[in-house]
Amino acid sequence: MALQIGIVGLPNVGKSTLFNALTHAHALVANYPFTTIDPNVGVAEIPDPRLSQIAGVIHPKRQVPASIEFVDIAGLVKGAASGEGLGNQFLGHIRNVDAIALVLRCFENVDIPHQFDSVDPLLDLDTLNLELTLADIVTLERRLDKVHGAAKANPREFVHQIEYLEKLKAHLNSGRRAALFPGSAQERVWRDEMGLLSDKPQLLVANVNEADLPDGGRLAQPVLERAAGEGHHAVVLCARLEAELTEMSPADAEEYRAGLGLGDSGLTRMAAAGYELLKLITFFTATGTDEVRAWPLRAGHTVWEAAGLIHTDMQKGFIRAEVIPWDELLRVGSWAHAREIGHVRIEGRDTVVKDGDVIHIRFNV
């Protein structure tokens, strides 16, 4: 299953505009709440210059970049955890994503209504996190009821779990996210089983006016300061501009960005932040001369897990992996020559994949 980042925010903050810019998916955009009722899902390709360099050695028929799925989820309103707006429907959609991009309105526009009396991105952020935390309290209370029921037959077996869950509940009731609560390896397992919304990694996206690029202007600064203080990842961009640039030629878009003091596109910067947020690396496969493909993988995962990402049959019938770093492949000049001179490593299933590895899986069908 593809890694997913949910695009979340209050109504009319630019979520769907950003989604369209990222994925070229042309989701409906309008200035009223709940334009996005069912979540839009789009795939964003991750720019990586190493892919074309490897292709220059392999000479494949096609190149396939790594990708992340972005999910445009309905605008959240205050009270969602108790059923306001789309309530539980919204919360159900966000529960399935790997991380959350919180889009915060950092621009003034009298023609676009706002949920509150004035534009205050930190108030928006606190509202979003409060609703996620309130929903988690409900989830945690249900789990506690279940564990208390199981503990009737064997109280000593569940005493540690109950104590931990009660402390976590008190933490949530104080208005703090689950992600800020410590836990041992076993306690993390209990938390992961619940899929707590406020436990998901977060990326703060300050959506600003074009005139405030590249630094973000007055409204974005508190967001950047909050991100730095709490260890969040943050990106400043203008969603409307990014959407417009997708309609230009790559050369014209690059020239326009340069005039604004911007280097990479919003997609590239969000992808880089998403990769870091989800602790991802990239490995590559070369299927003869047909295809060279980049794959996102969790850092620390093995070649056996990489095989399962490519195809379940590869994982089931795994024999060994042939591995070479991408830059070594470029230096040697070809896969065949690298194998001849012993620069292709033969690895077992427990070998950890490194960023940039080019991998060929040997398997039984």
mmCIF file of C-alpha atoms in Angstrom:
data_model
loop_
_atom_site.group_PDB
_atom_site.id
_atom_site.type_symbol
_atom_site.label_atom_id
_atom_site.label_comp_id
_atom_site.label_asym_id
_atom_site.label_seq_id
_atom_site.Cartn_x
_atom_site.Cartn_y
_atom_site.Cartn_z
ATOM 1 C CA MET A 1 0.000 0.000 0.000
ATOM 2 C CA ALA A 2 1.307 3.471 -0.891
ATOM 3 C CA LEU A 3 2.349 5.824 1.886
ATOM 4 C CA GLN A 4 -0.293 8.477 2.444
ATOM 5 C CA ILE A 5 -0.178 12.018 3.775
ATOM 6 C CA GLY A 6 -3.549 13.527 4.650
ATOM 7 C CA ILE A 7 -4.034 17.211 3.779
ATOM 8 C CA VAL A 8 -6.032 18.624 6.683
ATOM 9 C CA GLY A 9 -7.233 22.091 7.621
ATOM 10 C CA LEU A 10 -10.163 24.292 8.461
ATOM 11 C CA PRO A 11 -12.520 25.173 5.576
ATOM 12 C CA ASN A 12 -11.239 27.659 2.979
ATOM 13 C CA VAL A 13 -7.546 27.546 3.881
ATOM 14 C CA GLY A 14 -6.367 26.321 0.465
ATOM 15 C CA LYS A 15 -6.286 22.544 1.005
ATOM 16 C CA SER A 16 -7.804 21.538 -2.317
ATOM 17 C CA THR A 17 -5.792 24.159 -4.197
ATOM 18 C CA LEU A 18 -2.625 22.705 -2.685
ATOM 19 C CA PHE A 19 -3.789 19.169 -3.470
ATOM 20 C CA ASN A 20 -4.320 20.113 -7.112
ATOM 21 C CA ALA A 21 -0.881 21.678 -7.294
ATOM 22 C CA LEU A 22 0.738 18.588 -5.814
ATOM 23 C CA THR A 23 -1.081 15.987 -7.880
ATOM 24 C CA HIS A 24 -2.516 17.846 -10.916
ATOM 25 C CA ALA A 25 -5.771 16.115 -9.940
ATOM 26 C CA HIS A 26 -8.160 19.072 -10.443
ATOM 27 C CA ALA A 27 -10.295 18.505 -7.364
ATOM 28 C CA LEU A 28 -13.228 20.894 -6.931
ATOM 29 C CA VAL A 29 -12.171 24.186 -5.327
ATOM 30 C CA ALA A 30 -14.745 26.650 -3.943
ATOM 31 C CA ASN A 31 -15.118 29.237 -1.179
ATOM 32 C CA TYR A 32 -17.548 27.364 1.057
ATOM 33 C CA PRO A 33 -17.177 24.677 3.712
ATOM 34 C CA PHE A 34 -17.102 20.962 2.857
ATOM 35 C CA THR A 35 -16.310 21.328 -0.826
ATOM 36 C CA THR A 36 -14.372 18.118 -0.263
ATOM 37 C CA ILE A 37 -16.961 15.676 1.111
ATOM 38 C CA ASP A 38 -15.330 12.431 0.013
ATOM 39 C CA PRO A 39 -11.538 12.506 0.216
ATOM 40 C CA ASN A 40 -9.692 13.068 -3.049
ATOM 41 C CA VAL A 41 -6.648 10.856 -3.491
ATOM 42 C CA GLY A 42 -3.822 11.824 -5.829
ATOM 43 C CA VAL A 43 -0.336 10.522 -6.445
ATOM 44 C CA ALA A 44 2.566 12.973 -6.385
ATOM 45 C CA GLU A 45 5.824 11.942 -8.002
ATOM 46 C CA ILE A 46 8.964 12.628 -5.976
ATOM 47 C CA PRO A 47 11.694 14.402 -7.967
ATOM 48 C CA ASP A 48 15.054 12.602 -7.621
ATOM 49 C CA PRO A 49 17.944 13.369 -10.016
ATOM 50 C CA ARG A 50 19.549 9.996 -9.206
ATOM 51 C CA LEU A 51 16.813 8.210 -11.167
ATOM 52 C CA SER A 52 17.794 9.762 -14.498
ATOM 53 C CA GLN A 53 21.479 9.220 -13.742
ATOM 54 C CA ILE A 54 20.885 5.503 -13.151
ATOM 55 C CA ALA A 55 18.800 5.407 -16.326
ATOM 56 C CA GLY A 56 21.777 6.869 -18.161
ATOM 57 C CA VAL A 57 23.671 3.685 -17.306
ATOM 58 C CA ILE A 58 20.834 1.139 -17.715
ATOM 59 C CA HIS A 59 19.164 2.786 -20.771
ATOM 60 C CA PRO A 60 15.628 1.627 -19.894
ATOM 61 C CA LYS A 61 12.484 2.180 -21.925
ATOM 62 C CA ARG A 62 10.936 4.137 -19.062
ATOM 63 C CA GLN A 63 11.720 5.742 -15.720
ATOM 64 C CA VAL A 64 9.263 5.573 -12.805
ATOM 65 C CA PRO A 65 9.893 7.978 -9.902
ATOM 66 C CA ALA A 66 8.947 7.253 -6.311
ATOM 67 C CA SER A 67 5.594 8.636 -5.216
ATOM 68 C CA ILE A 68 3.498 9.512 -2.184
ATOM 69 C CA GLU A 69 -0.288 9.551 -2.091
ATOM 70 C CA PHE A 70 -1.832 12.798 -0.882
ATOM 71 C CA VAL A 71 -5.357 12.602 0.489
ATOM 72 C CA ASP A 72 -7.437 15.802 0.446
ATOM 73 C CA ILE A 73 -9.731 15.425 3.460
ATOM 74 C CA ALA A 74 -12.854 17.487 4.178
ATOM 75 C CA GLY A 75 -12.361 20.747 6.069
ATOM 76 C CA LEU A 76 -12.428 20.264 9.815
ATOM 77 C CA VAL A 77 -14.518 22.592 11.976
ATOM 78 C CA LYS A 78 -14.540 23.259 15.680
ATOM 79 C CA GLY A 79 -16.621 20.540 17.345
ATOM 80 C CA ALA A 80 -15.833 17.817 14.786
ATOM 81 C CA ALA A 81 -14.975 15.357 17.554
ATOM 82 C CA SER A 82 -18.549 15.712 18.862
ATOM 83 C CA GLY A 83 -20.145 15.482 15.413
ATOM 84 C CA GLU A 84 -20.016 19.050 14.048
ATOM 85 C CA GLY A 85 -19.463 19.445 10.319
ATOM 86 C CA LEU A 86 -18.638 16.028 8.901
ATOM 87 C CA GLY A 87 -17.541 14.887 12.357
ATOM 88 C CA ASN A 88 -16.744 11.190 12.516
ATOM 89 C CA GLN A 89 -16.655 10.901 8.710
ATOM 90 C CA PHE A 90 -13.708 13.307 8.644
ATOM 91 C CA LEU A 91 -11.995 11.568 11.543
ATOM 92 C CA GLY A 92 -12.412 8.169 9.891
ATOM 93 C CA HIS A 93 -10.661 9.401 6.755
ATOM 94 C CA ILE A 94 -7.722 10.863 8.644
ATOM 95 C CA ARG A 95 -7.269 7.702 10.710
ATOM 96 C CA ASN A 96 -6.046 5.815 7.639
ATOM 97 C CA VAL A 97 -3.139 8.093 6.636
ATOM 98 C CA ASP A 98 0.496 7.741 7.708
ATOM 99 C CA ALA A 99 1.048 11.445 8.442
ATOM 100 C CA ILE A 100 -0.878 14.715 8.431
ATOM 101 C CA ALA A 101 -0.103 17.936 6.583
ATOM 102 C CA LEU A 102 -1.878 20.698 8.519
ATOM 103 C CA VAL A 103 -2.593 23.542 6.088
ATOM 104 C CA LEU A 104 -2.768 26.844 7.951
ATOM 105 C CA ARG A 105 -4.174 30.026 6.458
ATOM 106 C CA CYS A 106 -1.456 32.670 6.559
ATOM 107 C CA PHE A 107 -2.997 35.099 4.079
ATOM 108 C CA GLU A 108 -5.606 37.862 4.145
ATOM 109 C CA ASN A 109 -8.399 37.861 1.552
ATOM 110 C CA VAL A 110 -11.753 39.535 2.234
ATOM 111 C CA ASP A 111 -13.377 37.484 -0.537
ATOM 112 C CA ILE A 112 -12.599 34.174 1.164
ATOM 113 C CA PRO A 113 -14.539 33.632 4.420
ATOM 114 C CA HIS A 114 -12.847 32.313 7.520
ATOM 115 C CA GLN A 115 -14.263 30.273 10.364
ATOM 116 C CA PHE A 116 -13.076 32.775 12.970
ATOM 117 C CA ASP A 117 -13.336 36.567 13.158
ATOM 118 C CA SER A 118 -9.740 37.109 12.078
ATOM 119 C CA VAL A 119 -6.934 35.175 10.429
ATOM 120 C CA ASP A 120 -4.897 33.519 13.173
ATOM 121 C CA PRO A 121 -2.929 30.435 12.014
ATOM 122 C CA LEU A 122 -1.973 29.413 15.556
ATOM 123 C CA LEU A 123 -5.636 29.447 16.581
ATOM 124 C CA ASP A 124 -6.356 27.291 13.534
ATOM 125 C CA LEU A 125 -3.560 24.906 14.519
ATOM 126 C CA ASP A 126 -4.740 24.671 18.118
ATOM 127 C CA THR A 127 -8.319 24.045 16.943
ATOM 128 C CA LEU A 128 -7.217 21.230 14.656
ATOM 129 C CA ASN A 129 -5.098 19.562 17.326
ATOM 130 C CA LEU A 130 -7.812 19.956 19.953
ATOM 131 C CA GLU A 131 -10.331 18.126 17.754
ATOM 132 C CA LEU A 132 -7.856 15.331 17.059
ATOM 133 C CA THR A 133 -7.098 15.034 20.771
ATOM 134 C CA LEU A 134 -10.764 14.998 21.776
ATOM 135 C CA ALA A 135 -11.420 12.210 19.288
ATOM 136 C CA ASP A 136 -8.486 10.294 20.773
ATOM 137 C CA ILE A 137 -9.943 10.573 24.270
ATOM 138 C CA VAL A 138 -13.081 8.804 23.046
ATOM 139 C CA THR A 139 -10.952 6.088 21.417
ATOM 140 C CA LEU A 140 -8.863 5.694 24.574
ATOM 141 C CA GLU A 141 -11.922 5.428 26.828
ATOM 142 C CA ARG A 142 -13.271 2.618 24.655
ATOM 143 C CA ARG A 143 -9.951 0.798 24.868
ATOM 144 C CA LEU A 144 -9.861 1.213 28.653
ATOM 145 C CA ASP A 145 -13.356 -0.285 28.932
ATOM 146 C CA LYS A 146 -12.197 -3.251 26.861
ATOM 147 C CA VAL A 147 -8.998 -3.771 28.867
ATOM 148 C CA HIS A 148 -10.843 -3.460 32.186
ATOM 149 C CA GLY A 149 -13.212 -6.155 30.965
ATOM 150 C CA ALA A 150 -10.343 -8.466 30.025
ATOM 151 C CA ALA A 151 -8.630 -7.769 33.360
ATOM 152 C CA LYS A 152 -11.499 -9.255 35.362
ATOM 153 C CA ALA A 153 -10.236 -12.755 34.623
ATOM 154 C CA ASN A 154 -6.557 -11.949 35.229
ATOM 155 C CA PRO A 155 -5.995 -8.518 36.857
ATOM 156 C CA ARG A 156 -2.208 -8.832 37.225
ATOM 157 C CA GLU A 157 -1.716 -9.366 33.486
ATOM 158 C CA PHE A 158 -3.273 -5.999 32.612
ATOM 159 C CA VAL A 159 -2.219 -3.761 35.512
ATOM 160 C CA HIS A 160 0.689 -2.145 33.615
ATOM 161 C CA GLN A 161 -1.411 -1.499 30.527
ATOM 162 C CA ILE A 162 -4.240 0.065 32.527
ATOM 163 C CA GLU A 163 -1.836 2.320 34.438
ATOM 164 C CA TYR A 164 -0.236 3.503 31.211
ATOM 165 C CA LEU A 165 -3.538 4.131 29.435
ATOM 166 C CA GLU A 166 -4.858 6.098 32.416
ATOM 167 C CA LYS A 167 -1.752 8.311 32.383
ATOM 168 C CA LEU A 168 -2.096 8.797 28.633
ATOM 169 C CA LYS A 169 -5.749 9.752 29.120
ATOM 170 C CA ALA A 170 -4.780 12.396 31.702
ATOM 171 C CA HIS A 171 -2.193 13.708 29.245
ATOM 172 C CA LEU A 172 -4.811 14.037 26.493
ATOM 173 C CA ASN A 173 -7.292 15.647 28.878
ATOM 174 C CA SER A 174 -4.702 18.347 29.553
ATOM 175 C CA GLY A 175 -4.964 19.275 25.861
ATOM 176 C CA ARG A 176 -1.661 17.797 24.752
ATOM 177 C CA ARG A 177 -1.206 15.516 21.748
ATOM 178 C CA ALA A 178 -0.462 11.821 22.165
ATOM 179 C CA ALA A 179 2.748 12.304 20.169
ATOM 180 C CA LEU A 180 4.158 14.317 23.078
ATOM 181 C CA PHE A 181 3.664 11.479 25.600
ATOM 182 C CA PRO A 182 6.603 9.106 26.196
ATOM 183 C CA GLY A 183 6.361 5.345 26.121
ATOM 184 C CA SER A 184 8.441 2.171 26.151
ATOM 185 C CA ALA A 185 8.496 -0.235 23.202
ATOM 186 C CA GLN A 186 5.590 -2.224 24.650
ATOM 187 C CA GLU A 187 3.630 0.916 25.513
ATOM 188 C CA ARG A 188 4.142 2.134 21.925
ATOM 189 C CA VAL A 189 2.561 -1.107 20.725
ATOM 190 C CA TRP A 190 -0.553 -0.396 22.814
ATOM 191 C CA ARG A 191 -0.732 3.128 21.393
ATOM 192 C CA ASP A 192 -0.199 2.016 17.809
ATOM 193 C CA GLU A 193 -3.030 -0.492 18.136
ATOM 194 C CA MET A 194 -5.423 2.396 18.796
ATOM 195 C CA GLY A 195 -4.345 4.478 15.799
ATOM 196 C CA LEU A 196 -4.534 7.735 17.740
ATOM 197 C CA LEU A 197 -4.983 10.764 15.479
ATOM 198 C CA SER A 198 -2.867 13.104 17.587
ATOM 199 C CA ASP A 199 -0.042 10.537 17.517
ATOM 200 C CA LYS A 200 0.518 10.849 13.773
ATOM 201 C CA PRO A 201 3.542 12.771 12.448
ATOM 202 C CA GLN A 202 2.628 16.332 11.469
ATOM 203 C CA LEU A 203 3.839 18.711 8.778
ATOM 204 C CA LEU A 204 2.818 22.361 9.165
ATOM 205 C CA VAL A 205 2.095 24.070 5.837
ATOM 206 C CA ALA A 206 1.925 27.874 5.963
ATOM 207 C CA ASN A 207 -0.195 28.895 2.960
ATOM 208 C CA VAL A 208 0.736 32.517 2.211
ATOM 209 C CA ASN A 209 0.081 35.184 -0.410
ATOM 210 C CA GLU A 210 2.509 35.308 -3.307
ATOM 211 C CA ALA A 211 3.692 38.753 -2.147
ATOM 212 C CA ASP A 212 4.915 37.203 1.131
ATOM 213 C CA LEU A 213 7.237 34.689 -0.525
ATOM 214 C CA PRO A 214 9.796 33.366 0.092
ATOM 215 C CA ASP A 215 9.908 33.954 3.880
ATOM 216 C CA GLY A 216 6.149 33.854 4.487
ATOM 217 C CA GLY A 217 5.488 37.291 5.915
ATOM 218 C CA ARG A 218 3.951 38.321 9.207
ATOM 219 C CA LEU A 219 1.312 35.589 9.523
ATOM 220 C CA ALA A 220 3.657 32.703 8.766
ATOM 221 C CA GLN A 221 6.294 33.626 11.352
ATOM 222 C CA PRO A 222 4.348 32.355 14.406
ATOM 223 C CA VAL A 223 3.835 29.049 12.588
ATOM 224 C CA LEU A 224 7.555 28.689 11.912
ATOM 225 C CA GLU A 225 8.358 29.578 15.515
ATOM 226 C CA ARG A 226 5.839 27.022 16.813
ATOM 227 C CA ALA A 227 7.291 24.392 14.488
ATOM 228 C CA ALA A 228 10.833 25.093 15.685
ATOM 229 C CA GLY A 229 9.790 25.040 19.332
ATOM 230 C CA GLU A 230 7.860 21.749 19.106
ATOM 231 C CA GLY A 231 10.099 19.933 16.658
ATOM 232 C CA HIS A 232 7.634 20.027 13.752
ATOM 233 C CA HIS A 233 8.502 20.098 10.085
ATOM 234 C CA ALA A 234 7.216 23.221 8.334
ATOM 235 C CA VAL A 235 6.935 24.441 4.747
ATOM 236 C CA VAL A 236 6.017 27.926 3.490
ATOM 237 C CA LEU A 237 4.309 28.081 0.098
ATOM 238 C CA CYS A 238 1.571 29.795 -1.875
ATOM 239 C CA ALA A 239 -0.892 27.091 -2.921
ATOM 240 C CA ARG A 240 -2.572 29.303 -5.524
ATOM 241 C CA LEU A 241 0.769 30.118 -7.125
ATOM 242 C CA GLU A 242 1.871 26.466 -7.095
ATOM 243 C CA ALA A 243 -1.369 25.513 -8.862
ATOM 244 C CA GLU A 244 -0.815 28.221 -11.498
ATOM 245 C CA LEU A 245 2.781 27.138 -12.081
ATOM 246 C CA THR A 246 1.662 23.621 -12.946
ATOM 247 C CA GLU A 247 -0.004 25.118 -16.034
ATOM 248 C CA MET A 248 3.305 26.610 -17.235
ATOM 249 C CA SER A 249 6.171 24.889 -19.011
ATOM 250 C CA PRO A 250 8.871 23.626 -16.613
ATOM 251 C CA ALA A 251 11.317 26.261 -17.889
ATOM 252 C CA ASP A 252 8.854 29.131 -17.439
ATOM 253 C CA ALA A 253 7.848 27.886 -13.984
ATOM 254 C CA GLU A 254 11.494 27.662 -12.918
ATOM 255 C CA GLU A 255 12.172 31.186 -14.166
ATOM 256 C CA TYR A 256 9.125 32.550 -12.318
ATOM 257 C CA ARG A 257 10.156 30.849 -9.082
ATOM 258 C CA ALA A 258 13.667 32.228 -9.410
ATOM 259 C CA GLY A 259 12.233 35.729 -9.713
ATOM 260 C CA LEU A 260 10.502 35.223 -6.364
ATOM 261 C CA GLY A 261 13.628 33.913 -4.698
ATOM 262 C CA LEU A 262 12.313 30.342 -4.676
ATOM 263 C CA GLY A 263 14.514 27.397 -5.570
ATOM 264 C CA ASP A 264 12.548 24.177 -5.555
ATOM 265 C CA SER A 265 8.842 23.830 -6.240
ATOM 266 C CA GLY A 266 6.321 23.451 -3.444
ATOM 267 C CA LEU A 267 5.987 19.783 -4.433
ATOM 268 C CA THR A 268 9.722 19.186 -4.059
ATOM 269 C CA ARG A 269 9.844 20.919 -0.688
ATOM 270 C CA MET A 270 6.751 19.121 0.610
ATOM 271 C CA ALA A 271 8.071 15.809 -0.679
ATOM 272 C CA ALA A 272 11.414 16.384 1.052
ATOM 273 C CA ALA A 273 9.645 17.325 4.278
ATOM 274 C CA GLY A 274 7.306 14.330 3.948
ATOM 275 C CA TYR A 275 10.257 11.993 3.401
ATOM 276 C CA GLU A 276 11.986 13.322 6.493
ATOM 277 C CA LEU A 277 8.755 13.292 8.485
ATOM 278 C CA LEU A 278 8.023 9.647 7.652
ATOM 279 C CA LYS A 279 11.713 8.684 7.940
ATOM 280 C CA LEU A 280 11.851 7.449 4.357
ATOM 281 C CA ILE A 281 14.735 6.523 2.106
ATOM 282 C CA THR A 282 14.738 5.704 -1.621
ATOM 283 C CA PHE A 283 15.954 2.520 -3.263
ATOM 284 C CA PHE A 284 15.984 1.697 -6.965
ATOM 285 C CA THR A 285 15.230 -1.337 -9.121
ATOM 286 C CA ALA A 286 16.225 -1.998 -12.708
ATOM 287 C CA THR A 287 14.098 -4.516 -14.630
ATOM 288 C CA GLY A 288 16.453 -5.376 -17.481
ATOM 289 C CA THR A 289 16.276 -2.541 -19.983
ATOM 290 C CA ASP A 290 12.516 -2.119 -19.583
ATOM 291 C CA GLU A 291 12.264 0.034 -16.467
ATOM 292 C CA VAL A 292 14.213 1.827 -13.780
ATOM 293 C CA ARG A 293 12.052 2.636 -10.759
ATOM 294 C CA ALA A 294 12.514 4.514 -7.486
ATOM 295 C CA TRP A 295 10.743 3.254 -4.350
ATOM 296 C CA PRO A 296 10.137 4.950 -0.983
ATOM 297 C CA LEU A 297 10.944 2.735 2.011
ATOM 298 C CA ARG A 298 10.986 3.252 5.760
ATOM 299 C CA ALA A 299 14.525 3.769 7.042
ATOM 300 C CA GLY A 300 15.749 0.648 8.815
ATOM 301 C CA HIS A 301 13.682 -1.764 6.716
ATOM 302 C CA THR A 302 15.299 -4.819 5.165
ATOM 303 C CA VAL A 303 15.680 -6.095 1.619
ATOM 304 C CA TRP A 304 12.995 -8.684 2.431
ATOM 305 C CA GLU A 305 10.585 -5.867 3.318
ATOM 306 C CA ALA A 306 11.648 -4.011 0.163
ATOM 307 C CA ALA A 307 10.807 -7.148 -1.836
ATOM 308 C CA GLY A 308 7.301 -7.130 -0.373
ATOM 309 C CA LEU A 309 6.875 -3.506 -1.402
ATOM 310 C CA ILE A 310 7.692 -4.441 -5.000
ATOM 311 C CA HIS A 311 5.468 -7.545 -5.094
ATOM 312 C CA THR A 312 4.179 -9.996 -2.498
ATOM 313 C CA ASP A 313 5.400 -12.943 -4.624
ATOM 314 C CA MET A 314 8.952 -11.624 -4.366
ATOM 315 C CA GLN A 315 8.707 -11.559 -0.592
ATOM 316 C CA LYS A 316 7.143 -15.017 -0.347
ATOM 317 C CA GLY A 317 9.726 -16.631 -2.621
ATOM 318 C CA PHE A 318 12.707 -14.504 -1.543
ATOM 319 C CA ILE A 319 16.086 -16.166 -2.141
ATOM 320 C CA ARG A 320 18.606 -13.310 -2.015
ATOM 321 C CA ALA A 321 19.133 -9.704 -3.017
ATOM 322 C CA GLU A 322 21.832 -8.336 -5.316
ATOM 323 C CA VAL A 323 22.748 -4.821 -4.161
ATOM 324 C CA ILE A 324 24.998 -1.997 -5.315
ATOM 325 C CA PRO A 325 25.018 1.681 -4.255
ATOM 326 C CA TRP A 326 23.735 3.939 -7.023
ATOM 327 C CA ASP A 327 26.908 6.024 -7.246
ATOM 328 C CA GLU A 328 29.067 2.899 -7.456
ATOM 329 C CA LEU A 329 26.908 1.647 -10.342
ATOM 330 C CA LEU A 330 27.478 4.952 -12.128
ATOM 331 C CA ARG A 331 31.222 4.776 -11.502
ATOM 332 C CA VAL A 332 31.520 1.204 -12.813
ATOM 333 C CA GLY A 333 29.321 1.919 -15.828
ATOM 334 C CA SER A 334 27.016 -1.100 -16.035
ATOM 335 C CA TRP A 335 25.291 -3.707 -13.888
ATOM 336 C CA ALA A 336 26.954 -6.563 -15.798
ATOM 337 C CA HIS A 337 30.453 -5.147 -15.316
ATOM 338 C CA ALA A 338 29.767 -4.426 -11.645
ATOM 339 C CA ARG A 339 28.791 -8.064 -11.163
ATOM 340 C CA GLU A 340 31.860 -9.291 -13.047
ATOM 341 C CA ILE A 341 34.298 -7.361 -10.860
ATOM 342 C CA GLY A 342 32.517 -8.292 -7.627
ATOM 343 C CA HIS A 343 30.999 -4.918 -6.783
ATOM 344 C CA VAL A 344 27.467 -6.311 -6.524
ATOM 345 C CA ARG A 345 26.858 -7.581 -2.984
ATOM 346 C CA ILE A 346 24.824 -10.728 -2.323
ATOM 347 C CA GLU A 347 22.616 -10.062 0.702
ATOM 348 C CA GLY A 348 20.232 -12.118 2.819
ATOM 349 C CA ARG A 349 16.741 -11.139 3.883
ATOM 350 C CA ASP A 350 17.774 -9.320 7.073
ATOM 351 C CA THR A 351 20.134 -6.839 5.384
ATOM 352 C CA VAL A 352 19.029 -3.242 5.975
ATOM 353 C CA VAL A 353 18.490 -1.186 2.815
ATOM 354 C CA LYS A 354 20.548 2.006 2.517
ATOM 355 C CA ASP A 355 19.379 5.153 0.754
ATOM 356 C CA GLY A 356 20.338 4.972 -2.916
ATOM 357 C CA ASP A 357 20.801 1.188 -3.089
ATOM 358 C CA VAL A 358 20.036 -0.398 -6.464
ATOM 359 C CA ILE A 359 18.500 -3.797 -5.723
ATOM 360 C CA HIS A 360 17.712 -6.885 -7.775
ATOM 361 C CA ILE A 361 15.610 -9.521 -5.975
ATOM 362 C CA ARG A 362 16.115 -13.209 -6.714
ATOM 363 C CA PHE A 363 13.034 -15.238 -5.833
ATOM 364 C CA ASN A 364 11.120 -18.465 -6.491
ATOM 365 C CA VAL A 365 7.668 -18.151 -8.053
#
